[in-house]
Amino acid sequence: MSAVFSTSSWLENIFDITSSVFQPPWLQAFRTQQFKKFRERGLPTMQEERWKYTPVSYLERTNFSLPIISNKWPKNCLEENLNSIILLVFNNGHFSEEMSDLHLLPPEVILSPLSAALQAHEHLVKPYLLQQLDGQRHPFMYLNSAFLNEGIFLQIPKNCVIPYPIHFLFLNINQSYFMASPRNIIVAHENSQVKIIEEHRAYQAENYFINVVTELYTNSNARVDYYKLQREHLTSTHIANINVHQKQNSCVNTFLVDFGSRLAREDLTINLYERRATCHMKGLYLLRHDDQHIDNHIYVDHAAENCTSSVLYKGILDKKSQAVFNSKVYAHVEAKKTHAQQTNHNLLLSSSAEVNTKPELEIYTDDVTCLHGATVGQVNAEALFYLRARGIEKEAALKLLAHAFITDVIEKIEDSAMKNYIQRQVSHYAGL
Amino acid sequence: MLIIKNLHASIRDEKQKTKKILCGIDLHVKSGEVHAIMGPNGSGKSTLANILAGQKEYEVTQGEAWLDGKNLMDLEPESRAAAGLFLAFQYPVEIPGVNNMYFLKAAVNSVRKHRQLPPLDAMDFLTLIKNKMKEMEMDEKFLSRAVNEGFSGGEKKCNEILQMLMLEPKLAILDETDSGLDIDALQRVAKGVNSLRDFKRSIVVVTHYQRLLNYIVPDVVHVMMKGKIIKSGGKELALELEEKGYGWLGSTE
Amino acid sequence: MTNQYLKQIVNKNYQYGFVTAIESDTFAPGLSEEVIHHISKLKNEPEFMLQWRLRAYQYWLTLSPPRWAHVNFPNIDYQNIIYYSAPRVKKDGPASLEEVDPKLLETYKKLGIPLHEQGRLAGVAVDAVFDSVSVATTFKAKLAEAGVIFCSFSEAVQEYPALVEKYLGTVVPYRDNFFAALNSAVFSDGSFVYIPKGVRCPMELSTYFRINAANTGQFERTLIIADADSHVSYLEGCTAPMRDENQLHAAVVELVALENAEIKYSTVQNWYPGDEEGRGGIYNFVTKRGACRGKHAKISWTQIETGSAITWKYPSVILQGDDSIGEFYSVALTNHHQQADTGTKMIHIGKNTRSTIISKGISAGFGQNTYRGLVRVLPQALYARNYTQCESLLLSATCGAHTFPYIEVKNPTSQIEHEAYTSKIGADQLFYCRQRGLSIEDAISMIVNGFCKRVFNELPMEFAVEAQKLLEVSLEGSVG
C-alpha cells in the first residue's frame, strides 16, 4: 500500500487546524489514529476491484480547505421543502439553528447536531463514534473519522413512532474547494419508527468535496425509512458511506436518488445480524450532463436466518455520463432461508454514455432463494414510434418514456408526501 | 383398504410455533368404494391427503394410517407409491428439463419393480401411454414436453390423471382435482377416474364443491371442519352441502 | 433428512484413476531456458517457434500468479514440475495405428475412447494426447480427402509452419496472462485443425487428453482455424490417474473463425478431482478464446466440467466481424472440496453481434462454484445483443455458489439482459417424483439432469449421452 498524502500536503495542514479545536481527549486520540490509518491505507486505486471503474486520485491533487459558514443564505432555499417536517439545516457543514425547525419533535427523542450531542450526551455518543469502521475496505471512512466535526445524532427511544419525516438538509453555499466530513448517527430502539430524508444541495458552491458517513442502528422490531437526495453541484465530489445495522425483525427501507455531482459514490452496506430482519433498497440515478459519474456499491451481509433483502435500482444516462452499479449479496452458512433479490435496469439515451453493472451473489448455504437480474438498453423503438405516430414530438416522447422507465420505482414510495417531494425534485432537476 | 385411526397432525410455522391441523381423523375406505371429503378452506382436507402421501412438512403427533395392512407412517413416499397409493396433487409442481415421457416411464418401471413385475420396454410403454392419452383426449405433443412446465391449470390436472392411469394405484386420492377446470376438462378427468373404478380399487376425492361429484358419484361423503370429520353420509349429503353451505354444520358442533 | 441422502448420493466414484505402466522419456523437474531449448530441439522446431517460446518465458519471469479468482490453493513451486514426459517410442513416431504401443491403445480403450476406426466412435476422428505428446490421430486419411488438416501440434509445426506462424498467439498472445505465458514457453503438443474454405468437416473431431506420469504438468496447445464458409465441430475429453499430489494442467486453446465460418467446441472435462478430503487432483488453469474474425462467423463453446480439484477457465469469444455470434453453454459440478471459477467473456466489437451465455452450476459437499463472466460492448458495436442466464443448484449446506457477472456497456443501441437464480433442489419437486414411486436418488439425478438439459442439448450427439452418464456417475451414491 503506497502512502498517499505522504508529503505534508494540504491534508496535513487542515488536519492540524482541525486538531487544534477544543475536543475531548479520547476524540482527539481517535482522530489522530484514524488519520494515521488513512495515510497508511491511501486512497483507493483502480487496481482495486471495488474501485475498478471509479478514479479518485484527483482528490489528492486538489487543495481542499475546511468549510466556513456562509452568511449569504440563498433566497427561497427552504421554500421547496416538505410540509410538516422536523428540519435540521447545515450550512457548509456547520449546523444552523436559526434555519432549523424542531418544534414537531416528540420530547423523548434526542435529535441534535453531533457537536452539541457530544457535549450534552457524551456517554451516549462516544460508543457509536468509536465503532471501528472498515476503512481498509473503504478508506474514506478513515478520512471521515479523522475530520468529523459535525453531523447529526438521532436517538429514538423504545416504542416511539415519529409521525413526521425528519429532514437533514446539507446546503453548500458560496464556497469552493472545501472538504466537509459530516457524520450522522441514527439509533432506532426497539419498536420505534422513523422516516428520514438526507439531502445535499449546492448554491454557488463549486469543486467541493463531501465525504459523509451515515450510521443507522435499527434494533429489534424497529422500522426506519431512509431517503437520500443528492443534488450536489456538477463540479463537486460526493462520497457517501451508509452503514445499516439491523437486529431481529427490524425493517429498513432505503431510497437513494442521485442526480448531482461530477463524481458520486454511494456505498450502502447492510448488515442483517439477526433473524427475520428485512431490508428493501431502491435507487435512481439520473445523469443528464457530460462527465457525470455515479458509482453505487451495495453490500448485503446475510448473517442470520430468515432474512430478506431486495435491491431495485434504475438509472438513466444521457450525454457523456457514466454509471457503475455493483451489488453483492453475501449469505453466510448460518443464513438459512435467505431470500435475496437484486435488479438493476439502465436506460442509455446517448451514444457516449456508459454503464458497468455487476450484480453479484456469494452464497455459502443451501437453503436460499437468490435472484438477480440486470439489463442495459435504450428506449423501446416501437413505443417511441407509436408515440410519435400519435403526434408527440421526439424529445417529448423520449422524456415520456424515460419517465415511464423510473415511475414504478417512485410509485413504490409509501409515504405520499415523500413521494410527491421526490417526484417534484426528479421532474425539476432531472427534467423528467 | 384404507384405515385411518385417530390421526393428529400439526405444522410448524415460520416462527416455529406449532399449529394443529388434524385433530383426530377416523376414516375407513373399503375396496371398491369412492369416498368424498368435503369441507371449507383450511379445514385440513389437503393436509390429510399430503400426510397420507408422506409429505414431511407435517408432523404426525398421534394416530395411524394403514393401507392394505401396511402401516403407511413407516414408509417413505416412494414406498407408499409402490404400495399403491397415488396422490393427484392440487398444485402439480413443474420440473424443468425433465421430459414427461421419460419421467413417467421411470416412475412406472420403478413401481413395477416394487411389485415384482418386469419393466416395460420402450415399445410397450409407448403403446400403453398412447392408448391412455387417447382415453384422456390428450395431444401426443404432451409427451415431449417437460413435466408440467408451461402447462395450463387444466393440462396439469389431466396430466395427473394420465399418470394415475399409468400407475394403476389401489388407492387414488384426488386433491381438489376439479379446481380450475372448465366443464369439458372436468368431464374428461371424471371419465379417466371412472375408467379406473372397479371392485379392487378405492378412490378418495377431496373437493370443495359438489360439482365433480356429479361425474364421480361417491358412495360415502364426509364433511371435514377444523381438522375433524364432523359428519358422514351418502351422496345426498353433498347436494345438501351445495344448497346450504357449511355454516349449518358448524353451528351444530 | 434429504440432506443426508444428498450427501450420500453425490459421493463420487472416479472411474479413470488407473495408471498405465509404460516406459517414458521424462525430463528432470524444473524450468529454465535450457529446458525450453531442449523441448524445442526434441520437436525439431523451426527457429521462429523457439524464439517465440523464449520471449514468452522471459515475459513469464516478470509475472506473478493471479490471485483474483475465487479459489484457494497453496503456492505452486514451478521448479518442482516436470515439463516434458513422453511414452518411449522405438523410432521417430508411429506411422500408423498399428505401430502404436498396445499398452497405449489399451489405456484409451479402458477410458472408453477406442482408437481403431470403427465401433462406437466410428464417426469421430480422435487425436490422443498422452502426457506431453500426441500418440495417435485417427481418420487422417479420410479427413485429408476433404482437405481438412487434423494432426498433432508438433506435426503441424513440421508440415504447415506457415499456418502455425500466421495464427499462433494471435487470439491468446503469450502476454495474455500468467498461465498463457507459461504454456507458450513450454507447451509440448496438442491438436491442430485447419478447415479450408467452403468445407464442412465430414466428421466430429476430438482430442482426448490423458495425464499419466506423476509430478508432470500438461501444457498443450490447440489451434483451430476455420476458413471462410467452413464448419467444424470439435470435442475434447480429459482424465488423469488418482494421485495424492496436485498436478498442473495449463492449456491454451485458440480458435479463429473467418467469414461465415462456424466452430463448435465442446469439452467434457473429467480430470481427477481429488479425493473426498480434497487431497490431490488436477489444477486445471486453462485459457480458451475464440475470435470471430469475419462477418457472420460463429463460435460456440459448450463445457461439462465435472473433474479437477480447481478449475480456472473462461472460454471467450471476441466478436470482431459484423453479425458474428458467440455462445457459451456450461455445466460445472463441484463436489467434495472441488473449486471452480469459470465463465466466459463476450467482447462485442462488430455491429449486430450477438452472444448467449447459459451457465449451470451445481455445488455439493464442500464444493465452491463460481460463475465469472464479462459482457463488454465497445462503442462501435452497434445493436449488440447479449442474453445471460446463470443458475446455481445447491446440494449441501456446506457448499458455495457465487456469481460475478461484469457487464460493461458503451453503446446505447445494445440490449443486454442478465438473469441469475440460486436455490437448493426443490423439496416439492423431490416429493412429487417420490410420490410417483421414484427413489430419492433417481429423483435427484432426474432433476439435476433436467437442470442441465439446455446445455446437454448443445453437445454433439455422440457425447450428449456420455455427458449425462458422467453426471450420473458424479452423483452416484451408496443409498441401499
PDB file of C-alpha atoms in Angstrom, chain A residues 265-431:
ATOM      1  CA  ARG A 265     -20.027   7.270  -4.896  1.00  0.00           C
ATOM      2  CA  GLU A 266     -22.683   5.733  -2.681  1.00  0.00           C
ATOM      3  CA  ASP A 267     -21.644   2.772  -0.584  1.00  0.00           C
ATOM      4  CA  LEU A 268     -24.606   1.160   1.075  1.00  0.00           C
ATOM      5  CA  THR A 269     -23.723  -1.643   3.458  1.00  0.00           C
ATOM      6  CA  ILE A 270     -26.481  -3.638   5.098  1.00  0.00           C
ATOM      7  CA  ASN A 271     -25.729  -5.937   7.983  1.00  0.00           C
ATOM      8  CA  LEU A 272     -28.534  -8.337   8.779  1.00  0.00           C
ATOM      9  CA  TYR A 273     -27.248  -9.640  12.099  1.00  0.00           C
ATOM     10  CA  GLU A 274     -30.372 -11.261  13.458  1.00  0.00           C
ATOM     11  CA  ARG A 275     -33.196 -13.350  12.152  1.00  0.00           C
ATOM     12  CA  ARG A 276     -36.134 -12.028  10.179  1.00  0.00           C
ATOM     13  CA  ALA A 277     -34.577  -8.684   9.503  1.00  0.00           C
ATOM     14  CA  THR A 278     -35.725  -7.142   6.245  1.00  0.00           C
ATOM     15  CA  CYS A 279     -34.151  -4.525   4.060  1.00  0.00           C
ATOM     16  CA  HIS A 280     -35.525  -3.117   0.819  1.00  0.00           C
ATOM     17  CA  MET A 281     -33.233  -0.872  -1.161  1.00  0.00           C
ATOM     18  CA  LYS A 282     -34.308   1.247  -4.045  1.00  0.00           C
ATOM     19  CA  GLY A 283     -32.464   3.802  -6.038  1.00  0.00           C
ATOM     20  CA  LEU A 284     -32.491   6.080  -9.007  1.00  0.00           C
ATOM     21  CA  TYR A 285     -29.591   7.717 -10.746  1.00  0.00           C
ATOM     22  CA  LEU A 286     -30.296  10.245 -13.409  1.00  0.00           C
ATOM     23  CA  LEU A 287     -27.289  11.672 -15.168  1.00  0.00           C
ATOM     24  CA  ARG A 288     -28.016  14.336 -17.739  1.00  0.00           C
ATOM     25  CA  HIS A 289     -24.656  16.040 -18.121  1.00  0.00           C
ATOM     26  CA  ASP A 290     -21.292  15.344 -19.694  1.00  0.00           C
ATOM     27  CA  ASP A 291     -18.673  13.725 -17.496  1.00  0.00           C
ATOM     28  CA  GLN A 292     -21.014  12.891 -14.666  1.00  0.00           C
ATOM     29  CA  HIS A 293     -20.069   9.690 -12.930  1.00  0.00           C
ATOM     30  CA  ILE A 294     -22.118   7.773 -10.389  1.00  0.00           C
ATOM     31  CA  ASP A 295     -20.987   4.649  -8.609  1.00  0.00           C
ATOM     32  CA  ASN A 296     -23.452   2.709  -6.455  1.00  0.00           C
ATOM     33  CA  HIS A 297     -21.969  -0.087  -4.393  1.00  0.00           C
ATOM     34  CA  ILE A 298     -24.306  -2.183  -2.293  1.00  0.00           C
ATOM     35  CA  TYR A 299     -23.243  -4.939   0.035  1.00  0.00           C
ATOM     36  CA  VAL A 300     -25.841  -7.013   1.835  1.00  0.00           C
ATOM     37  CA  ASP A 301     -24.482  -9.279   4.515  1.00  0.00           C
ATOM     38  CA  HIS A 302     -26.947 -12.036   5.383  1.00  0.00           C
ATOM     39  CA  ALA A 303     -25.609 -13.352   8.683  1.00  0.00           C
ATOM     40  CA  ALA A 304     -28.794 -14.786  10.183  1.00  0.00           C
ATOM     41  CA  GLU A 305     -31.674 -16.947   9.124  1.00  0.00           C
ATOM     42  CA  ASN A 306     -34.968 -15.902   7.576  1.00  0.00           C
ATOM     43  CA  CYS A 307     -33.754 -12.514   6.454  1.00  0.00           C
ATOM     44  CA  THR A 308     -34.992 -10.863   3.310  1.00  0.00           C
ATOM     45  CA  SER A 309     -33.339  -8.262   1.150  1.00  0.00           C
ATOM     46  CA  SER A 310     -34.211  -6.696  -2.140  1.00  0.00           C
ATOM     47  CA  VAL A 311     -32.451  -4.249  -4.406  1.00  0.00           C
ATOM     48  CA  LEU A 312     -34.113  -2.353  -7.202  1.00  0.00           C
ATOM     49  CA  TYR A 313     -32.064   0.368  -8.891  1.00  0.00           C
ATOM     50  CA  LYS A 314     -32.759   2.133 -12.119  1.00  0.00           C
ATOM     51  CA  GLY A 315     -30.628   4.576 -13.976  1.00  0.00           C
ATOM     52  CA  ILE A 316     -30.994   6.884 -16.938  1.00  0.00           C
ATOM     53  CA  LEU A 317     -27.839   8.114 -18.597  1.00  0.00           C
ATOM     54  CA  ASP A 318     -27.552  10.887 -21.102  1.00  0.00           C
ATOM     55  CA  LYS A 319     -24.630  12.733 -22.728  1.00  0.00           C
ATOM     56  CA  LYS A 320     -21.176  11.514 -21.882  1.00  0.00           C
ATOM     57  CA  SER A 321     -22.084  10.186 -18.449  1.00  0.00           C
ATOM     58  CA  GLN A 322     -21.031   7.023 -16.777  1.00  0.00           C
ATOM     59  CA  ALA A 323     -22.703   4.761 -14.216  1.00  0.00           C
ATOM     60  CA  VAL A 324     -21.291   1.952 -12.147  1.00  0.00           C
ATOM     61  CA  PHE A 325     -23.562  -0.396 -10.295  1.00  0.00           C
ATOM     62  CA  ASN A 326     -22.402  -3.206  -8.080  1.00  0.00           C
ATOM     63  CA  SER A 327     -24.469  -5.066  -5.589  1.00  0.00           C
ATOM     64  CA  LYS A 328     -23.437  -8.110  -3.713  1.00  0.00           C
ATOM     65  CA  VAL A 329     -25.406 -10.483  -1.560  1.00  0.00           C
ATOM     66  CA  TYR A 330     -23.273 -12.491   0.812  1.00  0.00           C
ATOM     67  CA  ALA A 331     -25.084 -15.357   2.541  1.00  0.00           C
ATOM     68  CA  HIS A 332     -23.202 -16.954   5.452  1.00  0.00           C
ATOM     69  CA  VAL A 333     -23.540 -20.608   6.439  1.00  0.00           C
ATOM     70  CA  GLU A 334     -25.920 -19.515   9.209  1.00  0.00           C
ATOM     71  CA  ALA A 335     -28.195 -17.631   6.839  1.00  0.00           C
ATOM     72  CA  LYS A 336     -30.787 -20.331   6.260  1.00  0.00           C
ATOM     73  CA  LYS A 337     -33.926 -19.376   4.390  1.00  0.00           C
ATOM     74  CA  THR A 338     -32.368 -16.304   2.895  1.00  0.00           C
ATOM     75  CA  HIS A 339     -34.383 -14.503   0.300  1.00  0.00           C
ATOM     76  CA  ALA A 340     -32.452 -12.025  -1.732  1.00  0.00           C
ATOM     77  CA  GLN A 341     -33.241 -10.206  -4.900  1.00  0.00           C
ATOM     78  CA  GLN A 342     -31.223  -7.731  -6.918  1.00  0.00           C
ATOM     79  CA  THR A 343     -32.300  -5.898 -10.003  1.00  0.00           C
ATOM     80  CA  ASN A 344     -30.589  -3.152 -11.954  1.00  0.00           C
ATOM     81  CA  HIS A 345     -32.009  -1.614 -15.100  1.00  0.00           C
ATOM     82  CA  ASN A 346     -30.281   1.009 -17.197  1.00  0.00           C
ATOM     83  CA  LEU A 347     -31.537   3.213 -19.937  1.00  0.00           C
ATOM     84  CA  LEU A 348     -28.972   4.820 -22.209  1.00  0.00           C
ATOM     85  CA  LEU A 349     -30.075   7.962 -24.019  1.00  0.00           C
ATOM     86  CA  SER A 350     -26.823   8.877 -25.708  1.00  0.00           C
ATOM     87  CA  SER A 351     -24.192   7.066 -27.675  1.00  0.00           C
ATOM     88  CA  SER A 352     -21.407   8.218 -25.404  1.00  0.00           C
ATOM     89  CA  ALA A 353     -22.992   7.135 -22.122  1.00  0.00           C
ATOM     90  CA  GLU A 354     -21.543   4.107 -20.417  1.00  0.00           C
ATOM     91  CA  VAL A 355     -22.731   1.545 -17.880  1.00  0.00           C
ATOM     92  CA  ASN A 356     -20.792  -1.017 -15.904  1.00  0.00           C
ATOM     93  CA  THR A 357     -23.043  -3.213 -13.853  1.00  0.00           C
ATOM     94  CA  LYS A 358     -22.297  -6.255 -11.759  1.00  0.00           C
ATOM     95  CA  PRO A 359     -24.915  -7.854  -9.525  1.00  0.00           C
ATOM     96  CA  GLU A 360     -23.060 -10.477  -7.503  1.00  0.00           C
ATOM     97  CA  LEU A 361     -24.020 -13.410  -5.327  1.00  0.00           C
ATOM     98  CA  GLU A 362     -21.773 -15.137  -2.846  1.00  0.00           C
ATOM     99  CA  ILE A 363     -23.665 -17.973  -1.198  1.00  0.00           C
ATOM    100  CA  TYR A 364     -22.352 -20.364   1.443  1.00  0.00           C
ATOM    101  CA  THR A 365     -25.533 -22.129   2.468  1.00  0.00           C
ATOM    102  CA  ASP A 366     -28.077 -24.203   0.604  1.00  0.00           C
ATOM    103  CA  ASP A 367     -31.436 -23.063   1.831  1.00  0.00           C
ATOM    104  CA  VAL A 368     -31.702 -19.860  -0.140  1.00  0.00           C
ATOM    105  CA  THR A 369     -33.526 -18.335  -2.997  1.00  0.00           C
ATOM    106  CA  CYS A 370     -31.485 -15.637  -4.625  1.00  0.00           C
ATOM    107  CA  LEU A 371     -32.382 -13.885  -7.806  1.00  0.00           C
ATOM    108  CA  HIS A 372     -30.617 -11.221  -9.693  1.00  0.00           C
ATOM    109  CA  GLY A 373     -31.002  -9.505 -12.960  1.00  0.00           C
ATOM    110  CA  ALA A 374     -29.561  -6.624 -14.894  1.00  0.00           C
ATOM    111  CA  THR A 375     -30.426  -5.011 -18.157  1.00  0.00           C
ATOM    112  CA  VAL A 376     -28.916  -2.272 -20.258  1.00  0.00           C
ATOM    113  CA  GLY A 377     -30.705  -0.845 -23.240  1.00  0.00           C
ATOM    114  CA  GLN A 378     -32.240   2.134 -24.929  1.00  0.00           C
ATOM    115  CA  VAL A 379     -35.848   3.208 -25.198  1.00  0.00           C
ATOM    116  CA  ASN A 380     -38.119   0.816 -26.963  1.00  0.00           C
ATOM    117  CA  ALA A 381     -38.114   1.910 -30.599  1.00  0.00           C
ATOM    118  CA  GLU A 382     -41.637   0.647 -31.171  1.00  0.00           C
ATOM    119  CA  ALA A 383     -43.014   2.582 -28.236  1.00  0.00           C
ATOM    120  CA  LEU A 384     -41.186   5.686 -29.401  1.00  0.00           C
ATOM    121  CA  PHE A 385     -42.584   5.295 -32.878  1.00  0.00           C
ATOM    122  CA  TYR A 386     -46.075   4.761 -31.528  1.00  0.00           C
ATOM    123  CA  LEU A 387     -45.957   7.977 -29.529  1.00  0.00           C
ATOM    124  CA  ARG A 388     -44.585   9.942 -32.473  1.00  0.00           C
ATOM    125  CA  ALA A 389     -47.227   8.491 -34.736  1.00  0.00           C
ATOM    126  CA  ARG A 390     -49.762   9.926 -32.319  1.00  0.00           C
ATOM    127  CA  GLY A 391     -48.230  13.331 -32.861  1.00  0.00           C
ATOM    128  CA  ILE A 392     -45.888  13.623 -29.865  1.00  0.00           C
ATOM    129  CA  GLU A 393     -42.572  15.222 -30.703  1.00  0.00           C
ATOM    130  CA  LYS A 394     -39.493  13.057 -30.425  1.00  0.00           C
ATOM    131  CA  GLU A 395     -37.943  14.906 -27.492  1.00  0.00           C
ATOM    132  CA  ALA A 396     -41.194  14.845 -25.547  1.00  0.00           C
ATOM    133  CA  ALA A 397     -41.774  11.217 -26.391  1.00  0.00           C
ATOM    134  CA  LEU A 398     -38.287  10.293 -25.199  1.00  0.00           C
ATOM    135  CA  LYS A 399     -38.900  12.169 -21.990  1.00  0.00           C
ATOM    136  CA  LEU A 400     -42.199  10.421 -21.523  1.00  0.00           C
ATOM    137  CA  LEU A 401     -40.667   7.015 -21.983  1.00  0.00           C
ATOM    138  CA  ALA A 402     -37.729   7.821 -19.741  1.00  0.00           C
ATOM    139  CA  HIS A 403     -40.148   8.941 -17.100  1.00  0.00           C
ATOM    140  CA  ALA A 404     -42.191   5.773 -17.515  1.00  0.00           C
ATOM    141  CA  PHE A 405     -38.988   3.806 -17.028  1.00  0.00           C
ATOM    142  CA  ILE A 406     -38.484   5.115 -13.495  1.00  0.00           C
ATOM    143  CA  THR A 407     -42.034   5.747 -12.473  1.00  0.00           C
ATOM    144  CA  ASP A 408     -42.603   2.306 -10.961  1.00  0.00           C
ATOM    145  CA  VAL A 409     -39.731   2.877  -8.547  1.00  0.00           C
ATOM    146  CA  ILE A 410     -41.117   6.214  -7.424  1.00  0.00           C
ATOM    147  CA  GLU A 411     -44.620   4.790  -7.157  1.00  0.00           C
ATOM    148  CA  LYS A 412     -43.346   2.326  -4.578  1.00  0.00           C
ATOM    149  CA  ILE A 413     -42.666   5.088  -2.048  1.00  0.00           C
ATOM    150  CA  GLU A 414     -45.262   4.534   0.665  1.00  0.00           C
ATOM    151  CA  ASP A 415     -45.346   7.986   2.219  1.00  0.00           C
ATOM    152  CA  SER A 416     -47.294  10.182  -0.164  1.00  0.00           C
ATOM    153  CA  ALA A 417     -45.736  13.494   0.922  1.00  0.00           C
ATOM    154  CA  MET A 418     -42.288  11.996   0.394  1.00  0.00           C
ATOM    155  CA  LYS A 419     -43.351  10.558  -2.917  1.00  0.00           C
ATOM    156  CA  ASN A 420     -44.572  13.938  -4.146  1.00  0.00           C
ATOM    157  CA  TYR A 421     -41.450  15.639  -2.938  1.00  0.00           C
ATOM    158  CA  ILE A 422     -39.151  13.227  -4.711  1.00  0.00           C
ATOM    159  CA  GLN A 423     -41.310  13.271  -7.814  1.00  0.00           C
ATOM    160  CA  ARG A 424     -41.111  17.068  -7.901  1.00  0.00           C
ATOM    161  CA  GLN A 425     -37.371  17.027  -7.482  1.00  0.00           C
ATOM    162  CA  VAL A 426     -36.978  14.490 -10.221  1.00  0.00           C
ATOM    163  CA  SER A 427     -39.132  16.482 -12.635  1.00  0.00           C
ATOM    164  CA  HIS A 428     -37.472  19.738 -11.816  1.00  0.00           C
ATOM    165  CA  TYR A 429     -33.822  18.821 -11.637  1.00  0.00           C
ATOM    166  CA  ALA A 430     -33.561  15.804 -13.827  1.00  0.00           C
ATOM    167  CA  GLY A 431     -36.070  17.145 -16.333  1.00  0.00           C
TER     168      GLY A 431
END
